[in-house]
Coordinates of C-alpha atoms and ligand atoms in Angstrom, one line a residue:
X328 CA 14.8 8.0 9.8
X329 CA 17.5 9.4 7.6
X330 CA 17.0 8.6 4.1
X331 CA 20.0 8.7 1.1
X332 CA 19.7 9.1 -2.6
X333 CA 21.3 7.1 -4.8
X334 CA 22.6 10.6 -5.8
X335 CA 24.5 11.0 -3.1
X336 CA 26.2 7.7 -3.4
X337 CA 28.5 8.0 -6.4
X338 CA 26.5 6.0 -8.5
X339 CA 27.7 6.3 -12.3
X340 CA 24.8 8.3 -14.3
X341 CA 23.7 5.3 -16.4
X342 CA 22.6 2.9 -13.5
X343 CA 21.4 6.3 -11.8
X344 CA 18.8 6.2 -14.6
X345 CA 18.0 2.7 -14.4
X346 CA 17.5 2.8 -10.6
X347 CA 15.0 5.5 -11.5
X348 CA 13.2 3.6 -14.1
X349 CA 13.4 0.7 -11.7
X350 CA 10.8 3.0 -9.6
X351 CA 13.4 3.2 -6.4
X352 CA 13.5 6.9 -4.8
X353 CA 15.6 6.3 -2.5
X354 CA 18.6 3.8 -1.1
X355 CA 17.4 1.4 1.3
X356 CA 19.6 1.3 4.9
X357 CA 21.7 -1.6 4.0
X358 CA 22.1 -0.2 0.2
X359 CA 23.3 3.3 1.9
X360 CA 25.8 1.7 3.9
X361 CA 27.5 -1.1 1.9
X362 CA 27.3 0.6 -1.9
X363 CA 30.4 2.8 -0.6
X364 CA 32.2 0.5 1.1
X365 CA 32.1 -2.0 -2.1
X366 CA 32.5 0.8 -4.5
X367 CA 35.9 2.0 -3.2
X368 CA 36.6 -1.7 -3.4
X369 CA 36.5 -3.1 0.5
X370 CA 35.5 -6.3 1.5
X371 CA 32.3 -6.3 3.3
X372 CA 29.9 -8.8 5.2
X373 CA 26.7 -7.0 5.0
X374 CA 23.9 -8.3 7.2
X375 CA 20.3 -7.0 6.8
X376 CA 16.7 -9.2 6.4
X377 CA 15.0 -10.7 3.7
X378 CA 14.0 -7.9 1.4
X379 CA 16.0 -4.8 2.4
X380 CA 17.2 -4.8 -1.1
X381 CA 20.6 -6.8 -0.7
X382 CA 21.1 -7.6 -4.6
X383 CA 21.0 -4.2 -5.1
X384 CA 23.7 -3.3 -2.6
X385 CA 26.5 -5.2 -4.2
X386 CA 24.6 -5.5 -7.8
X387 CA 25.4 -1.8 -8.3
X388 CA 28.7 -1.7 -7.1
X389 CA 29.3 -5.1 -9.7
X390 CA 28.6 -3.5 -12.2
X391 CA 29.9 -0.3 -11.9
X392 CA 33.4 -1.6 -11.3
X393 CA 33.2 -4.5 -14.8
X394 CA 34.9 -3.7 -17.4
X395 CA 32.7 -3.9 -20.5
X396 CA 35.4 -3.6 -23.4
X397 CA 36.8 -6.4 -21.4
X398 CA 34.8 -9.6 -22.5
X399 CA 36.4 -11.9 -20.3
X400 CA 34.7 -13.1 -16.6
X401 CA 34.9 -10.8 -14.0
X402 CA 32.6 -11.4 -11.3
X403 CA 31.0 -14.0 -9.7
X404 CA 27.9 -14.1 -7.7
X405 CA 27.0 -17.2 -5.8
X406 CA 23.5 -18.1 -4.9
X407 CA 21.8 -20.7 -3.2
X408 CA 19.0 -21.9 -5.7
X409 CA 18.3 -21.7 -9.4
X410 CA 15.5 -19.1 -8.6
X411 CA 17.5 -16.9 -6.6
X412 CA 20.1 -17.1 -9.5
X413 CA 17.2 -16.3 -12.0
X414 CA 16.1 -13.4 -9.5
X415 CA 19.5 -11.6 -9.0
X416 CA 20.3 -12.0 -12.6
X417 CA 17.2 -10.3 -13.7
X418 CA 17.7 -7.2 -10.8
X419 CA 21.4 -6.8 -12.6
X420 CA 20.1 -6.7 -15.8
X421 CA 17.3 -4.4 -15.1
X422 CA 20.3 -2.4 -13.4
X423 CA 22.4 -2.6 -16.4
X424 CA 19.8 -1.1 -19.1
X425 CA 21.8 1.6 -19.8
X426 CA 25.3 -0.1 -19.7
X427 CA 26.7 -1.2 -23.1
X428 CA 28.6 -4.6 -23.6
X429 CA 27.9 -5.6 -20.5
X430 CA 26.8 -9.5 -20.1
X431 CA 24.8 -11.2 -17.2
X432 CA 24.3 -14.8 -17.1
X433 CA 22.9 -17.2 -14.8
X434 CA 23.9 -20.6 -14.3
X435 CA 22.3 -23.8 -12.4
X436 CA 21.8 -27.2 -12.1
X437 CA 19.4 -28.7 -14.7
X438 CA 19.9 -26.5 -17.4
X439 CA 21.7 -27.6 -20.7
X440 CA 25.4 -27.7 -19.7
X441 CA 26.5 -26.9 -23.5
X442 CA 24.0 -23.9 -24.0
X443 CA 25.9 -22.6 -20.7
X444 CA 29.0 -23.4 -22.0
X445 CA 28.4 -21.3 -25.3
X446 CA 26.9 -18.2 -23.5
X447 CA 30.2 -18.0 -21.4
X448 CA 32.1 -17.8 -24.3
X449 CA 30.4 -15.7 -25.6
X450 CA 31.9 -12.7 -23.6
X451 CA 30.0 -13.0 -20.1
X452 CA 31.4 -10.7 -17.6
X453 CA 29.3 -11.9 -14.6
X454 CA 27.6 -14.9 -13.8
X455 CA 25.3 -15.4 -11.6
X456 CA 25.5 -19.5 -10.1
X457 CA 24.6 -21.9 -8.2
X458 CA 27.8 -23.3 -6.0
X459 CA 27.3 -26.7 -7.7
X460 CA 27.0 -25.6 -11.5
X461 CA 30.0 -23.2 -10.7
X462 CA 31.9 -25.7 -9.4
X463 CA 31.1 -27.9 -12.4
X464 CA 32.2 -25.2 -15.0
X465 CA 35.5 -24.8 -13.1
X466 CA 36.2 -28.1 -13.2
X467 CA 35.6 -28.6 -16.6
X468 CA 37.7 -25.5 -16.8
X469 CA 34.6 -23.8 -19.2
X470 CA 34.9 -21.1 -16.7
X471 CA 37.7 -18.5 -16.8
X472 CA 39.1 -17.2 -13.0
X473 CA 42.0 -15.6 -14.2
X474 CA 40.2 -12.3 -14.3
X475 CA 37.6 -12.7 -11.8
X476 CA 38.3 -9.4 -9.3
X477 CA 34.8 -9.7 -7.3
X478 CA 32.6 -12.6 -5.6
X479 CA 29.6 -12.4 -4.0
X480 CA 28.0 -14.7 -1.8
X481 CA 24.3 -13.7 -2.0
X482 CA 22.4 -15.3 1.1
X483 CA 25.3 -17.1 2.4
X484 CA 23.4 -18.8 5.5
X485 CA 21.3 -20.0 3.1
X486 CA 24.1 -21.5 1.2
X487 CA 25.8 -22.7 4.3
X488 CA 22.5 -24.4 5.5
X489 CA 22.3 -26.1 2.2
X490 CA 25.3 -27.8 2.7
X491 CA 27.5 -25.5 -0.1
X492 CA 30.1 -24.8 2.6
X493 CA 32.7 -27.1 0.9
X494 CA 31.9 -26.1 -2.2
X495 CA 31.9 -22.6 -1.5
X496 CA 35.8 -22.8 0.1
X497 CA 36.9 -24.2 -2.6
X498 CA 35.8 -21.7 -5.3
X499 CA 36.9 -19.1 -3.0
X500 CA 40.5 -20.9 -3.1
X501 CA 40.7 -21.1 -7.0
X502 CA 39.6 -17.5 -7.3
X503 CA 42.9 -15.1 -7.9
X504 CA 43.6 -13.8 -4.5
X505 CA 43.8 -10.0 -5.4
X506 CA 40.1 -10.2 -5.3
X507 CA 37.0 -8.3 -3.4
X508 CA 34.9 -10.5 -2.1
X509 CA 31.5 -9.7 -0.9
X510 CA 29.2 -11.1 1.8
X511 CA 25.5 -10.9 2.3
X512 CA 23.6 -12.8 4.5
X513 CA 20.2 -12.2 6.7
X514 CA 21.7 -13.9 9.6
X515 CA 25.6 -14.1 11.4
X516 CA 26.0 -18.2 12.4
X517 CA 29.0 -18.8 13.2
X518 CA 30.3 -20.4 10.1
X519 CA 29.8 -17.2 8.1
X520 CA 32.6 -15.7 10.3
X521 CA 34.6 -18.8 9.6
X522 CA 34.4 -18.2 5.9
X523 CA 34.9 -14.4 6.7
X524 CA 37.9 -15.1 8.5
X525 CA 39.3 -17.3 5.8
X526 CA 38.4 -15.4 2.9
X527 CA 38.1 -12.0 3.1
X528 CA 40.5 -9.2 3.8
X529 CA 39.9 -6.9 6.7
X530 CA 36.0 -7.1 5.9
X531 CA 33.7 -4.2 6.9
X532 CA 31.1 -5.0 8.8
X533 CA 27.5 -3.5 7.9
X534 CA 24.6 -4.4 9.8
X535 CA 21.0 -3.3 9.3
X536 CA 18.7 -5.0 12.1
X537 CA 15.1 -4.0 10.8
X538 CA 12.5 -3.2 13.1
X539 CA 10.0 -6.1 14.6
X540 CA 7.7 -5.8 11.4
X541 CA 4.6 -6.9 13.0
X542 CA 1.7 -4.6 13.6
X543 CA 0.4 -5.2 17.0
X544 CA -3.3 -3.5 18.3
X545 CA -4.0 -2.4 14.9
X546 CA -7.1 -2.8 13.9
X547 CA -7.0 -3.2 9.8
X548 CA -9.6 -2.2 7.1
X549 CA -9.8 -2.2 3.9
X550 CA -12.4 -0.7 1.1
X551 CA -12.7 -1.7 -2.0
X552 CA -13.0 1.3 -3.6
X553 CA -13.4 3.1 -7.0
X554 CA -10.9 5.9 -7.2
X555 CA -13.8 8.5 -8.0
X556 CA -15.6 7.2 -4.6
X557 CA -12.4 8.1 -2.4
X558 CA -13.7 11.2 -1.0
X559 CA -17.2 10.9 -0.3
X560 CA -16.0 7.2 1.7
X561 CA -13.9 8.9 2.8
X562 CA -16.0 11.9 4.5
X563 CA -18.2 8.7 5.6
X564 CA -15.7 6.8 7.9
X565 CA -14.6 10.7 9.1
X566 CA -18.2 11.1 10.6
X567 CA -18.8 7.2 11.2
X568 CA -15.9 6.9 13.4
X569 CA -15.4 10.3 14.2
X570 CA -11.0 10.1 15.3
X571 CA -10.3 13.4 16.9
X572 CA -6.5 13.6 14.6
X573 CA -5.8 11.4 11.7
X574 CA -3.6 10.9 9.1
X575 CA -4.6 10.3 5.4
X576 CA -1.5 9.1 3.3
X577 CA -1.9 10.1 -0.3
X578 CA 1.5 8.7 -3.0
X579 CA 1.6 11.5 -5.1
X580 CA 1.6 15.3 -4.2
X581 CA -1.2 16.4 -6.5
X582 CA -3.3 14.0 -5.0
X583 CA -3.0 15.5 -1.6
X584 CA -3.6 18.8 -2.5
X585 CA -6.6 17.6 -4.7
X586 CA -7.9 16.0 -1.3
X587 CA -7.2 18.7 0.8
X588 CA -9.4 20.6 -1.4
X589 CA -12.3 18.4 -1.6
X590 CA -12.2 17.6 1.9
X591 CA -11.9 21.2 2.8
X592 CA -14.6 22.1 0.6
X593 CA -16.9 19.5 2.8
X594 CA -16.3 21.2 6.0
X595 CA -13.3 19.2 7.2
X596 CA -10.1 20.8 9.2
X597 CA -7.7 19.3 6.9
X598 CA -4.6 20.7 5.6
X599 CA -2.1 19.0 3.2
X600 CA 1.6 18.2 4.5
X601 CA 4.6 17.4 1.0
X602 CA 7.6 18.4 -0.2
X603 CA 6.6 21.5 -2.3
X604 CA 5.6 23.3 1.0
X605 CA 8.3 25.4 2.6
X606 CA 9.8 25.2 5.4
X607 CA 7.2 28.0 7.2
X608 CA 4.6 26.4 5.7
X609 CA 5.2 23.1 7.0
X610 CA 5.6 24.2 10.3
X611 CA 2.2 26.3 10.2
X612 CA 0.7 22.8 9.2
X613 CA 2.5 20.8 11.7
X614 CA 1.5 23.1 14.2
X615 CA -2.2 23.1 13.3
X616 CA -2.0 20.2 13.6
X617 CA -0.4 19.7 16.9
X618 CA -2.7 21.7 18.7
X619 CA -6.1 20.3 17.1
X620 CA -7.0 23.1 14.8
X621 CA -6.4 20.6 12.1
X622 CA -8.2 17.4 12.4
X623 CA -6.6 15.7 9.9
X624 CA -3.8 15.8 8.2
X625 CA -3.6 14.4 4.5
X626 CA 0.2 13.9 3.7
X627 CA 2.8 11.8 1.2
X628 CA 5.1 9.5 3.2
X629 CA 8.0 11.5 2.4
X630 CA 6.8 14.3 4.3
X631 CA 5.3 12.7 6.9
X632 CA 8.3 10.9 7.5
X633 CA 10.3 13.8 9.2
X634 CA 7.7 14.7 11.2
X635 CA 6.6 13.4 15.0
X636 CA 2.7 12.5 14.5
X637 CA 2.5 9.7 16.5
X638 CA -0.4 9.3 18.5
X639 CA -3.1 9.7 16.1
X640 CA -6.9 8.0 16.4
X641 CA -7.1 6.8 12.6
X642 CA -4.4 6.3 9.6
X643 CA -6.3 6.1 6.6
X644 CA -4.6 4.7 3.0
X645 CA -6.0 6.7 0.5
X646 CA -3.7 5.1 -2.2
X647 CA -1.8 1.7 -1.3
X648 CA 1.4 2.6 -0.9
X649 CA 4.2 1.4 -3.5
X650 CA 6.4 0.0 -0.7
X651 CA 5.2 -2.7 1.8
X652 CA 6.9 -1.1 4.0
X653 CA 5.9 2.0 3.9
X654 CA 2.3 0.3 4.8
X655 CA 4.0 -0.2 8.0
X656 CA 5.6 2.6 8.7
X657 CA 2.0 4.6 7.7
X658 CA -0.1 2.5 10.2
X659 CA 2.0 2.7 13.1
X660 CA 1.1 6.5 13.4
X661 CA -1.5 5.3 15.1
X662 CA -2.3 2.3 18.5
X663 CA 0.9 4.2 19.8
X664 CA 1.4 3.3 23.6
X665 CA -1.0 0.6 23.9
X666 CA -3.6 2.9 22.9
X667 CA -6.3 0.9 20.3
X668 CA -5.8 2.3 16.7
X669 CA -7.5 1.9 13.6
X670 CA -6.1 1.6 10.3
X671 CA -8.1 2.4 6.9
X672 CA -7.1 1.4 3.3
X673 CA -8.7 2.2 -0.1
X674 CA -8.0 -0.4 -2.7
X675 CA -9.3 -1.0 -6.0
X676 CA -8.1 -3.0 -9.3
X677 CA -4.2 -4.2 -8.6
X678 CA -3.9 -2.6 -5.7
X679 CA -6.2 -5.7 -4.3
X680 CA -3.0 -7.5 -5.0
X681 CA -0.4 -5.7 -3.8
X682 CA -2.7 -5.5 -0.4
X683 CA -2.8 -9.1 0.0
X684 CA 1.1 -8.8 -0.5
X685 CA 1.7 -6.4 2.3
X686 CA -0.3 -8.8 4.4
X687 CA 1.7 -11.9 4.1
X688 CA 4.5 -9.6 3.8
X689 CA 3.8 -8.0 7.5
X690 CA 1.5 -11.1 8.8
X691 CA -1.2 -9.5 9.5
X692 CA -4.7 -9.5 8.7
X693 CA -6.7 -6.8 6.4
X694 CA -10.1 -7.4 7.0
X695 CA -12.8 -6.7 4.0
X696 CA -15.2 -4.5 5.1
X697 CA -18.3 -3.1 2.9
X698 CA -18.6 0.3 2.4
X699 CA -20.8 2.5 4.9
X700 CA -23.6 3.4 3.6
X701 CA -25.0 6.4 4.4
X702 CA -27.6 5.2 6.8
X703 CA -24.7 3.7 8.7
X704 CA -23.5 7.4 8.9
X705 CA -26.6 8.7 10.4
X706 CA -26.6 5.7 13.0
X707 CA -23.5 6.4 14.0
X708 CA -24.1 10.0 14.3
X709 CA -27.3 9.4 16.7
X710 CA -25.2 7.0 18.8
X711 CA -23.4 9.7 19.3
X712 CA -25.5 12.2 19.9
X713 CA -26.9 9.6 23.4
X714 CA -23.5 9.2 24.4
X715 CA -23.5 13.2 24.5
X716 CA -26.8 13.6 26.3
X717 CA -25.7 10.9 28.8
X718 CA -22.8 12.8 29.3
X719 CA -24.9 16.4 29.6
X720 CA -27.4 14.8 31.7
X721 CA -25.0 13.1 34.5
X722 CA -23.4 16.6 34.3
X723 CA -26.9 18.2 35.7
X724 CA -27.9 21.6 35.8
X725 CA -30.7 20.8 34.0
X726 CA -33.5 22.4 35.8
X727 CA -34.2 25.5 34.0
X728 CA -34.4 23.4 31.5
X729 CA -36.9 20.8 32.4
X730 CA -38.9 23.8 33.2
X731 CA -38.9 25.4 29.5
X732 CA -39.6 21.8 28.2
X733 CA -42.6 21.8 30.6
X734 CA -43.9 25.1 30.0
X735 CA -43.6 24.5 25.9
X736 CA -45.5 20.8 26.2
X737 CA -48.5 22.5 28.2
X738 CA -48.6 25.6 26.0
X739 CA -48.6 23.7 22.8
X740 CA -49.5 19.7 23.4
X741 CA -46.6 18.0 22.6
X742 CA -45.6 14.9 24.2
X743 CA -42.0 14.9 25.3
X744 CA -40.9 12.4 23.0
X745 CA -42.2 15.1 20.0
X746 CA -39.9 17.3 21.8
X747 CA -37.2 14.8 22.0
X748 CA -37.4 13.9 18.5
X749 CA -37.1 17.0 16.8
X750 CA -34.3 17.8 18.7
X751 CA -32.5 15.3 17.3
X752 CA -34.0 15.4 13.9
X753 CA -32.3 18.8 13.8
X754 CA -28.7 17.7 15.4
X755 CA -28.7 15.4 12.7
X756 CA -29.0 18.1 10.4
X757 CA -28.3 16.8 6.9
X758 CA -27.9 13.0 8.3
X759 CA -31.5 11.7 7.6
X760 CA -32.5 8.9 9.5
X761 CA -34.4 6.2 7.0
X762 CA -37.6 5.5 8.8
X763 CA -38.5 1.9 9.4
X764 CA -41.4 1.3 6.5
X765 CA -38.5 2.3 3.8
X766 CA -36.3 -0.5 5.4
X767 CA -39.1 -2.3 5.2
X768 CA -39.8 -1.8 1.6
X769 CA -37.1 -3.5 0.8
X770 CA -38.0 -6.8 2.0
X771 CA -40.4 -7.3 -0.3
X772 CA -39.5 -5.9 -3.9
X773 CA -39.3 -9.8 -5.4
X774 CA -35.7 -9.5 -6.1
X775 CA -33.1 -12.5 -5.6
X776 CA -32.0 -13.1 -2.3
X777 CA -29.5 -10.1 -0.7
X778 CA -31.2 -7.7 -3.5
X779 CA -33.6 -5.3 -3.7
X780 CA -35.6 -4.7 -7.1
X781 CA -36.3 -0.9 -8.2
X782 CA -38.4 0.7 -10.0
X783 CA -37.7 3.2 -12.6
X784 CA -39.8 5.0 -14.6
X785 CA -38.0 5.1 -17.9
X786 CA -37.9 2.6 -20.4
X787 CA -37.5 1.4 -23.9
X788 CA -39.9 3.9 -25.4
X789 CA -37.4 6.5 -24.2
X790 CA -34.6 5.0 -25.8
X791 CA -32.8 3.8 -22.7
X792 CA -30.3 0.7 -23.1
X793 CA -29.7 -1.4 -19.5
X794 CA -25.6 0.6 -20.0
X795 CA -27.5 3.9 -19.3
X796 CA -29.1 2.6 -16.3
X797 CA -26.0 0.9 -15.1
X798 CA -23.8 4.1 -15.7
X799 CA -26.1 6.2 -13.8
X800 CA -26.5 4.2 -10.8
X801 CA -22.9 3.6 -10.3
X802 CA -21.7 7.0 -11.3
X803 CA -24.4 8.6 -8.9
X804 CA -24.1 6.4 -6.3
X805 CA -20.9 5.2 -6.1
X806 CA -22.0 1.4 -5.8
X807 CA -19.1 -0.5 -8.0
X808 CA -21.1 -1.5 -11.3
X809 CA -20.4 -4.5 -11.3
X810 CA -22.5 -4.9 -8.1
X811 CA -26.1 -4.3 -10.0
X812 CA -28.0 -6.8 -10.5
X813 CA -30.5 -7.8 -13.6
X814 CA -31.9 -5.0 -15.2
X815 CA -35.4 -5.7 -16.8
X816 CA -36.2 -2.9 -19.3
X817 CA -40.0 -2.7 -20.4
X818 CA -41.2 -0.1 -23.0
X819 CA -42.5 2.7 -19.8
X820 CA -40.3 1.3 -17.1
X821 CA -37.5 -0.5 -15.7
X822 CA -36.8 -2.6 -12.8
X823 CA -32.8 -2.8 -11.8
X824 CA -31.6 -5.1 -8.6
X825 CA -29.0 -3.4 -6.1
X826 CA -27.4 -5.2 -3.4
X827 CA -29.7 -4.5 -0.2
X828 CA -26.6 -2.6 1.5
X829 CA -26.4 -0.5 -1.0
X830 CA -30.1 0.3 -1.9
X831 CA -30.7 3.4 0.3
X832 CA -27.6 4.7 -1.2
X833 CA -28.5 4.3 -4.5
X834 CA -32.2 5.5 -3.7
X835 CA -31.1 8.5 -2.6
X836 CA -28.0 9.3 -5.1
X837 CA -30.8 8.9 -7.7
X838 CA -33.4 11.0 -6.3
X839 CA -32.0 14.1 -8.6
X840 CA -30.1 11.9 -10.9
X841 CA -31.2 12.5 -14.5
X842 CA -30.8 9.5 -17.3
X843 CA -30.6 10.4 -21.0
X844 CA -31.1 14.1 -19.8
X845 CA -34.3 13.0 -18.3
X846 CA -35.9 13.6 -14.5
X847 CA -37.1 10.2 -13.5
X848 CA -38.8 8.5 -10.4
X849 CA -37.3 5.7 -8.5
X850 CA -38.3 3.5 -5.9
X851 CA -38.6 -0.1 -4.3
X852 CA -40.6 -2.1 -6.5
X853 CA -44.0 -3.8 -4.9
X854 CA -43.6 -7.5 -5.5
X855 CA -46.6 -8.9 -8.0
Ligands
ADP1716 P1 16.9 -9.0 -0.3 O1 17.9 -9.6 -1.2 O2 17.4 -8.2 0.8 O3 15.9 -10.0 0.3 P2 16.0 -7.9 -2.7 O4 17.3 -7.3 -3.2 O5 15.5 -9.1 -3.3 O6 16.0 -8.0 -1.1 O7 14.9 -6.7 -2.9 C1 13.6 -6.8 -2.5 C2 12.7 -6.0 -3.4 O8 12.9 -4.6 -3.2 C3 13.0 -6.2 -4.9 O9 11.8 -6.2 -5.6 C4 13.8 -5.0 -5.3 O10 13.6 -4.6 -6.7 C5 13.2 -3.9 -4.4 N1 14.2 -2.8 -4.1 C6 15.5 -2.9 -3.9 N2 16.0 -1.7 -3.6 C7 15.0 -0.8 -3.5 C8 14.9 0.6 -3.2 N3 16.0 1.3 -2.9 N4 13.7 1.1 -3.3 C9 12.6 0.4 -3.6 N5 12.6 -0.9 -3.9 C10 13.8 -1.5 -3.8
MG1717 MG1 18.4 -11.5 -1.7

């Protein structure tokens, strides 16, 4: 995909500055094609979908081309509701920040005539209307053309589709001729062309048909997730689901190389992929990557754009990314030719919202899912360990073998399954298998239903206040605060309910924990 600046577009420096205040790096398609046809002061019919940032594509040029020591109407933008009008207004305006004397007002039905009479004298060079209201002004001749140079029509099927065509012909027939006149519209019926025809002057035609949007044989995750947390979730979906190459999209260069290092420093083949890196080192990466040395690669959509990583396992969203489409874009790196992929995002505080965004925004569904605990990890890890000794065992050649393990249960009297077991105690390594009686434990500690009580043995006589426990648990554990339960503090001790899915976590996060500088001992409480 080939992406502009607004840089590169002759964009005056004030609006420049807005448009980067305004948060946007870079022009979208339709924005790239159209601001330099407008600019040099074509007519255009510009056709791209909802979203693709049409007010922007003529709002820039607008403005750019009003004169503001001129205080009489210059351009006119017609819209099919009062929202839209209140919408594109506001854009302009935003757009404007840095322009002096520059006036943007919007007009529709419904609103006090007078006020809107008064505020057009008073020096507006654009308005922003409703075909009714503008019709209205011109009739009642509150409404200046003689210096109008530029129309819009800002979602002209919609217009058309309202029934605005007649209204529509005839401001475009009172408007001086020697006149630019501007066209957007998401679709091309055939009365657009009519109006083109009739209207415009040798009109450029722009298209920008966006890609189907939807995000088929995706599977879609997402964690809620304190920022601090990231990596250690993170590490736990790496060993839960185990993708051979993924992608982990980061927004912000420091944050990928802060990743890369933390996930580096956990034993992971990662290796970070952004615009700092030169060209050499981007291809070292990129080729790491390409032939598996890297496992994953953690990268800021920028940089990842250029590059062809397309058949990855798992895409993971380490930070929700500012554009909805970008989410798209991200995900389908993965559940490339009809292969299943799985898609992971990390969300916490407004990011909840702008999640639920991208889904209606893409249709599709983000499912909720609670965070693995680290139990879950060691399941997963011994489920894959079988599906390895299924494989080893239909491969055979295990005679020498079963002759060692014989040899080794006469000489010492162990029973196979001893045998068996402490091998895979010691594949797990580090990924300790909860025994049964602590699950157990937990189904009896007297706490509310979903909970589990523990006990702690600190309390009042050591100066603790329920914040301290609370800060420890979640800061050690990870569990979101929010999720403990009551806390019953007694002079020696202190019982503290966890949700049950998170109770071996926070068991074993607190094991070495220290609260108030002080060792303590935790554990399921026994129910009086
Ligand atoms: P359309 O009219 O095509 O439906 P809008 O002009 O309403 O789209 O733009 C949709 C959203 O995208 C708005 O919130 C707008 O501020 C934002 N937007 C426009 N241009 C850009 C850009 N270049 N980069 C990022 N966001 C943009
Ligand atoms: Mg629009």
């Amino acid at each position: 995909m080939e992406t502009i600046k607004f840089e590169q577009l002759a964009i005056q420096p004030e609006i420049l500055r807005a448009i980067t205040d305004m948060g946007f790096e870079e022009a979208t398609p339709i924005q790239a094609k159209s601001i330099p046809i407008i600019l040099e002061g074509k007519d255009i019919v510009g056709q791209a979908q909802t979203g693709t940032g049409k007010t922007a594509s003529f709002g820039i040029p607008i403005l750019q081309n009003i004169d503001p020591k001129n205080k009489s109407l210059q351009a006119i933008v017609l819209c099919p509701t009062r929202e839209l009008a209140i919408q594109v207004a506001d854009e302009l305006r935003k757009l404007a920040k840095y322009l002096h004397g520059i006036k943007v007002l919007p007009i529709y039905g419904g609103q006090d005539i007078t006020r809107q009479i008064r505020a057009i004298k008073a020096g507006t060079q654009i308005i922003i209307g409703t075909p009714g209201r503008v019709m209205d002004h011109m009739r009642r001749k509150t409404m200046k053309l003689a210096n109008v140079k530029m129309v819009a029509l800002d979602e002209a099927d919609e217009m058309l589709n309202m029934g605005f065509r007649e209204d529509i012909e005839t401001i475009l027939s009172e408007v001086p001729e020697e006149r630019q006149t501007i066209l957007f519209s998401a679709t091309m019926p055939k009365p657009i062309m009519d109006i083109t025809k009739k209207f415009q002057k040798d009109a450029q035609i722009v298209k920008v048909v966006k890609k189907e949007l939807t995000v088929p044989n995706i599977e879609q995750y997402y964690y809620e997730v304190r920022p601090k947390n990231k990596p250690e979730i993170l590490a736990r979906l790496l060993d839960i689901y185990n993708p051979n190459l993924s992608v982990v999209f980061c927004n912000t260069k420091r944050m990928v190389d802060e990743l890369v290092e933390e996930l580096q420093g956990r034993g992971y083949f990662a290796e970070g992929l952004h615009g700092d890196l030169k060209q050499s080192q981007r291809d070292r990466v990129m080729n790491g990557f390409r032939n598996g040395k890297t496992e994953i690669l953690v990268a800021t959509d920028v940089a990842a754009r250029g590059i062809d990583v397309d058949d990855v396992d798992a895409v993971f969203n380490y930070d929700i990314p500012q554009d909805d489409e970008y989410y798209v874009h991200r995900i389908g790196r993965t559940g490339r030719a009809g292969r299943q992929g799985i898609a992971f995002s990390f969300a916490s505080g407004r990011e909840l919202y702008k999640l639920r965004e991208i889904q209606r925004y893409c249709k599709t569904k983000i499912k909720a899912q609670p965070i693995p605990s680290v139990s879950d990890v060691a399941e997963a890890r011994v489920s894959k360990v079988f599906e390895n000794i299924s494989e080893t065992i239909e491969a055979g050649g295990l005679e020498p073998y079963v002759e060692m393990i014989e040899e080794a249960i006469n000489v010492n009297d162990y029973t196979t399954l001893d045998l068996a077991a402490a091998f895979l105690k010691m594949v797990m390594g580090e990924n300790e298998v909860a025994t049964e009686e602590a699950n157990q434990d937990f189904e009896n500690t007297g706490a509310e239903e979903g909970m589990v009580r523990l006990f702690i043995n600190i309390g009042k006589n050591q100066r603790v206040r329920p914040g301290d426990i609370l800060g420890a648990i979640a800061g050690e554990s990870g569990m979101p605060g929010k999720l403990v339960g009551c806390i019953d503090m007694f002079d020696k001790y202190t019982f503290v309910e966890v949700p049950k899915e998170f109770a071996h976590d926070v068991l074993n996060a607190m094991k070495h924990a220290k609260i108030k500088g002080k060792n303590i001992n935790i554990e399921p409480a026994n129910q009086r």
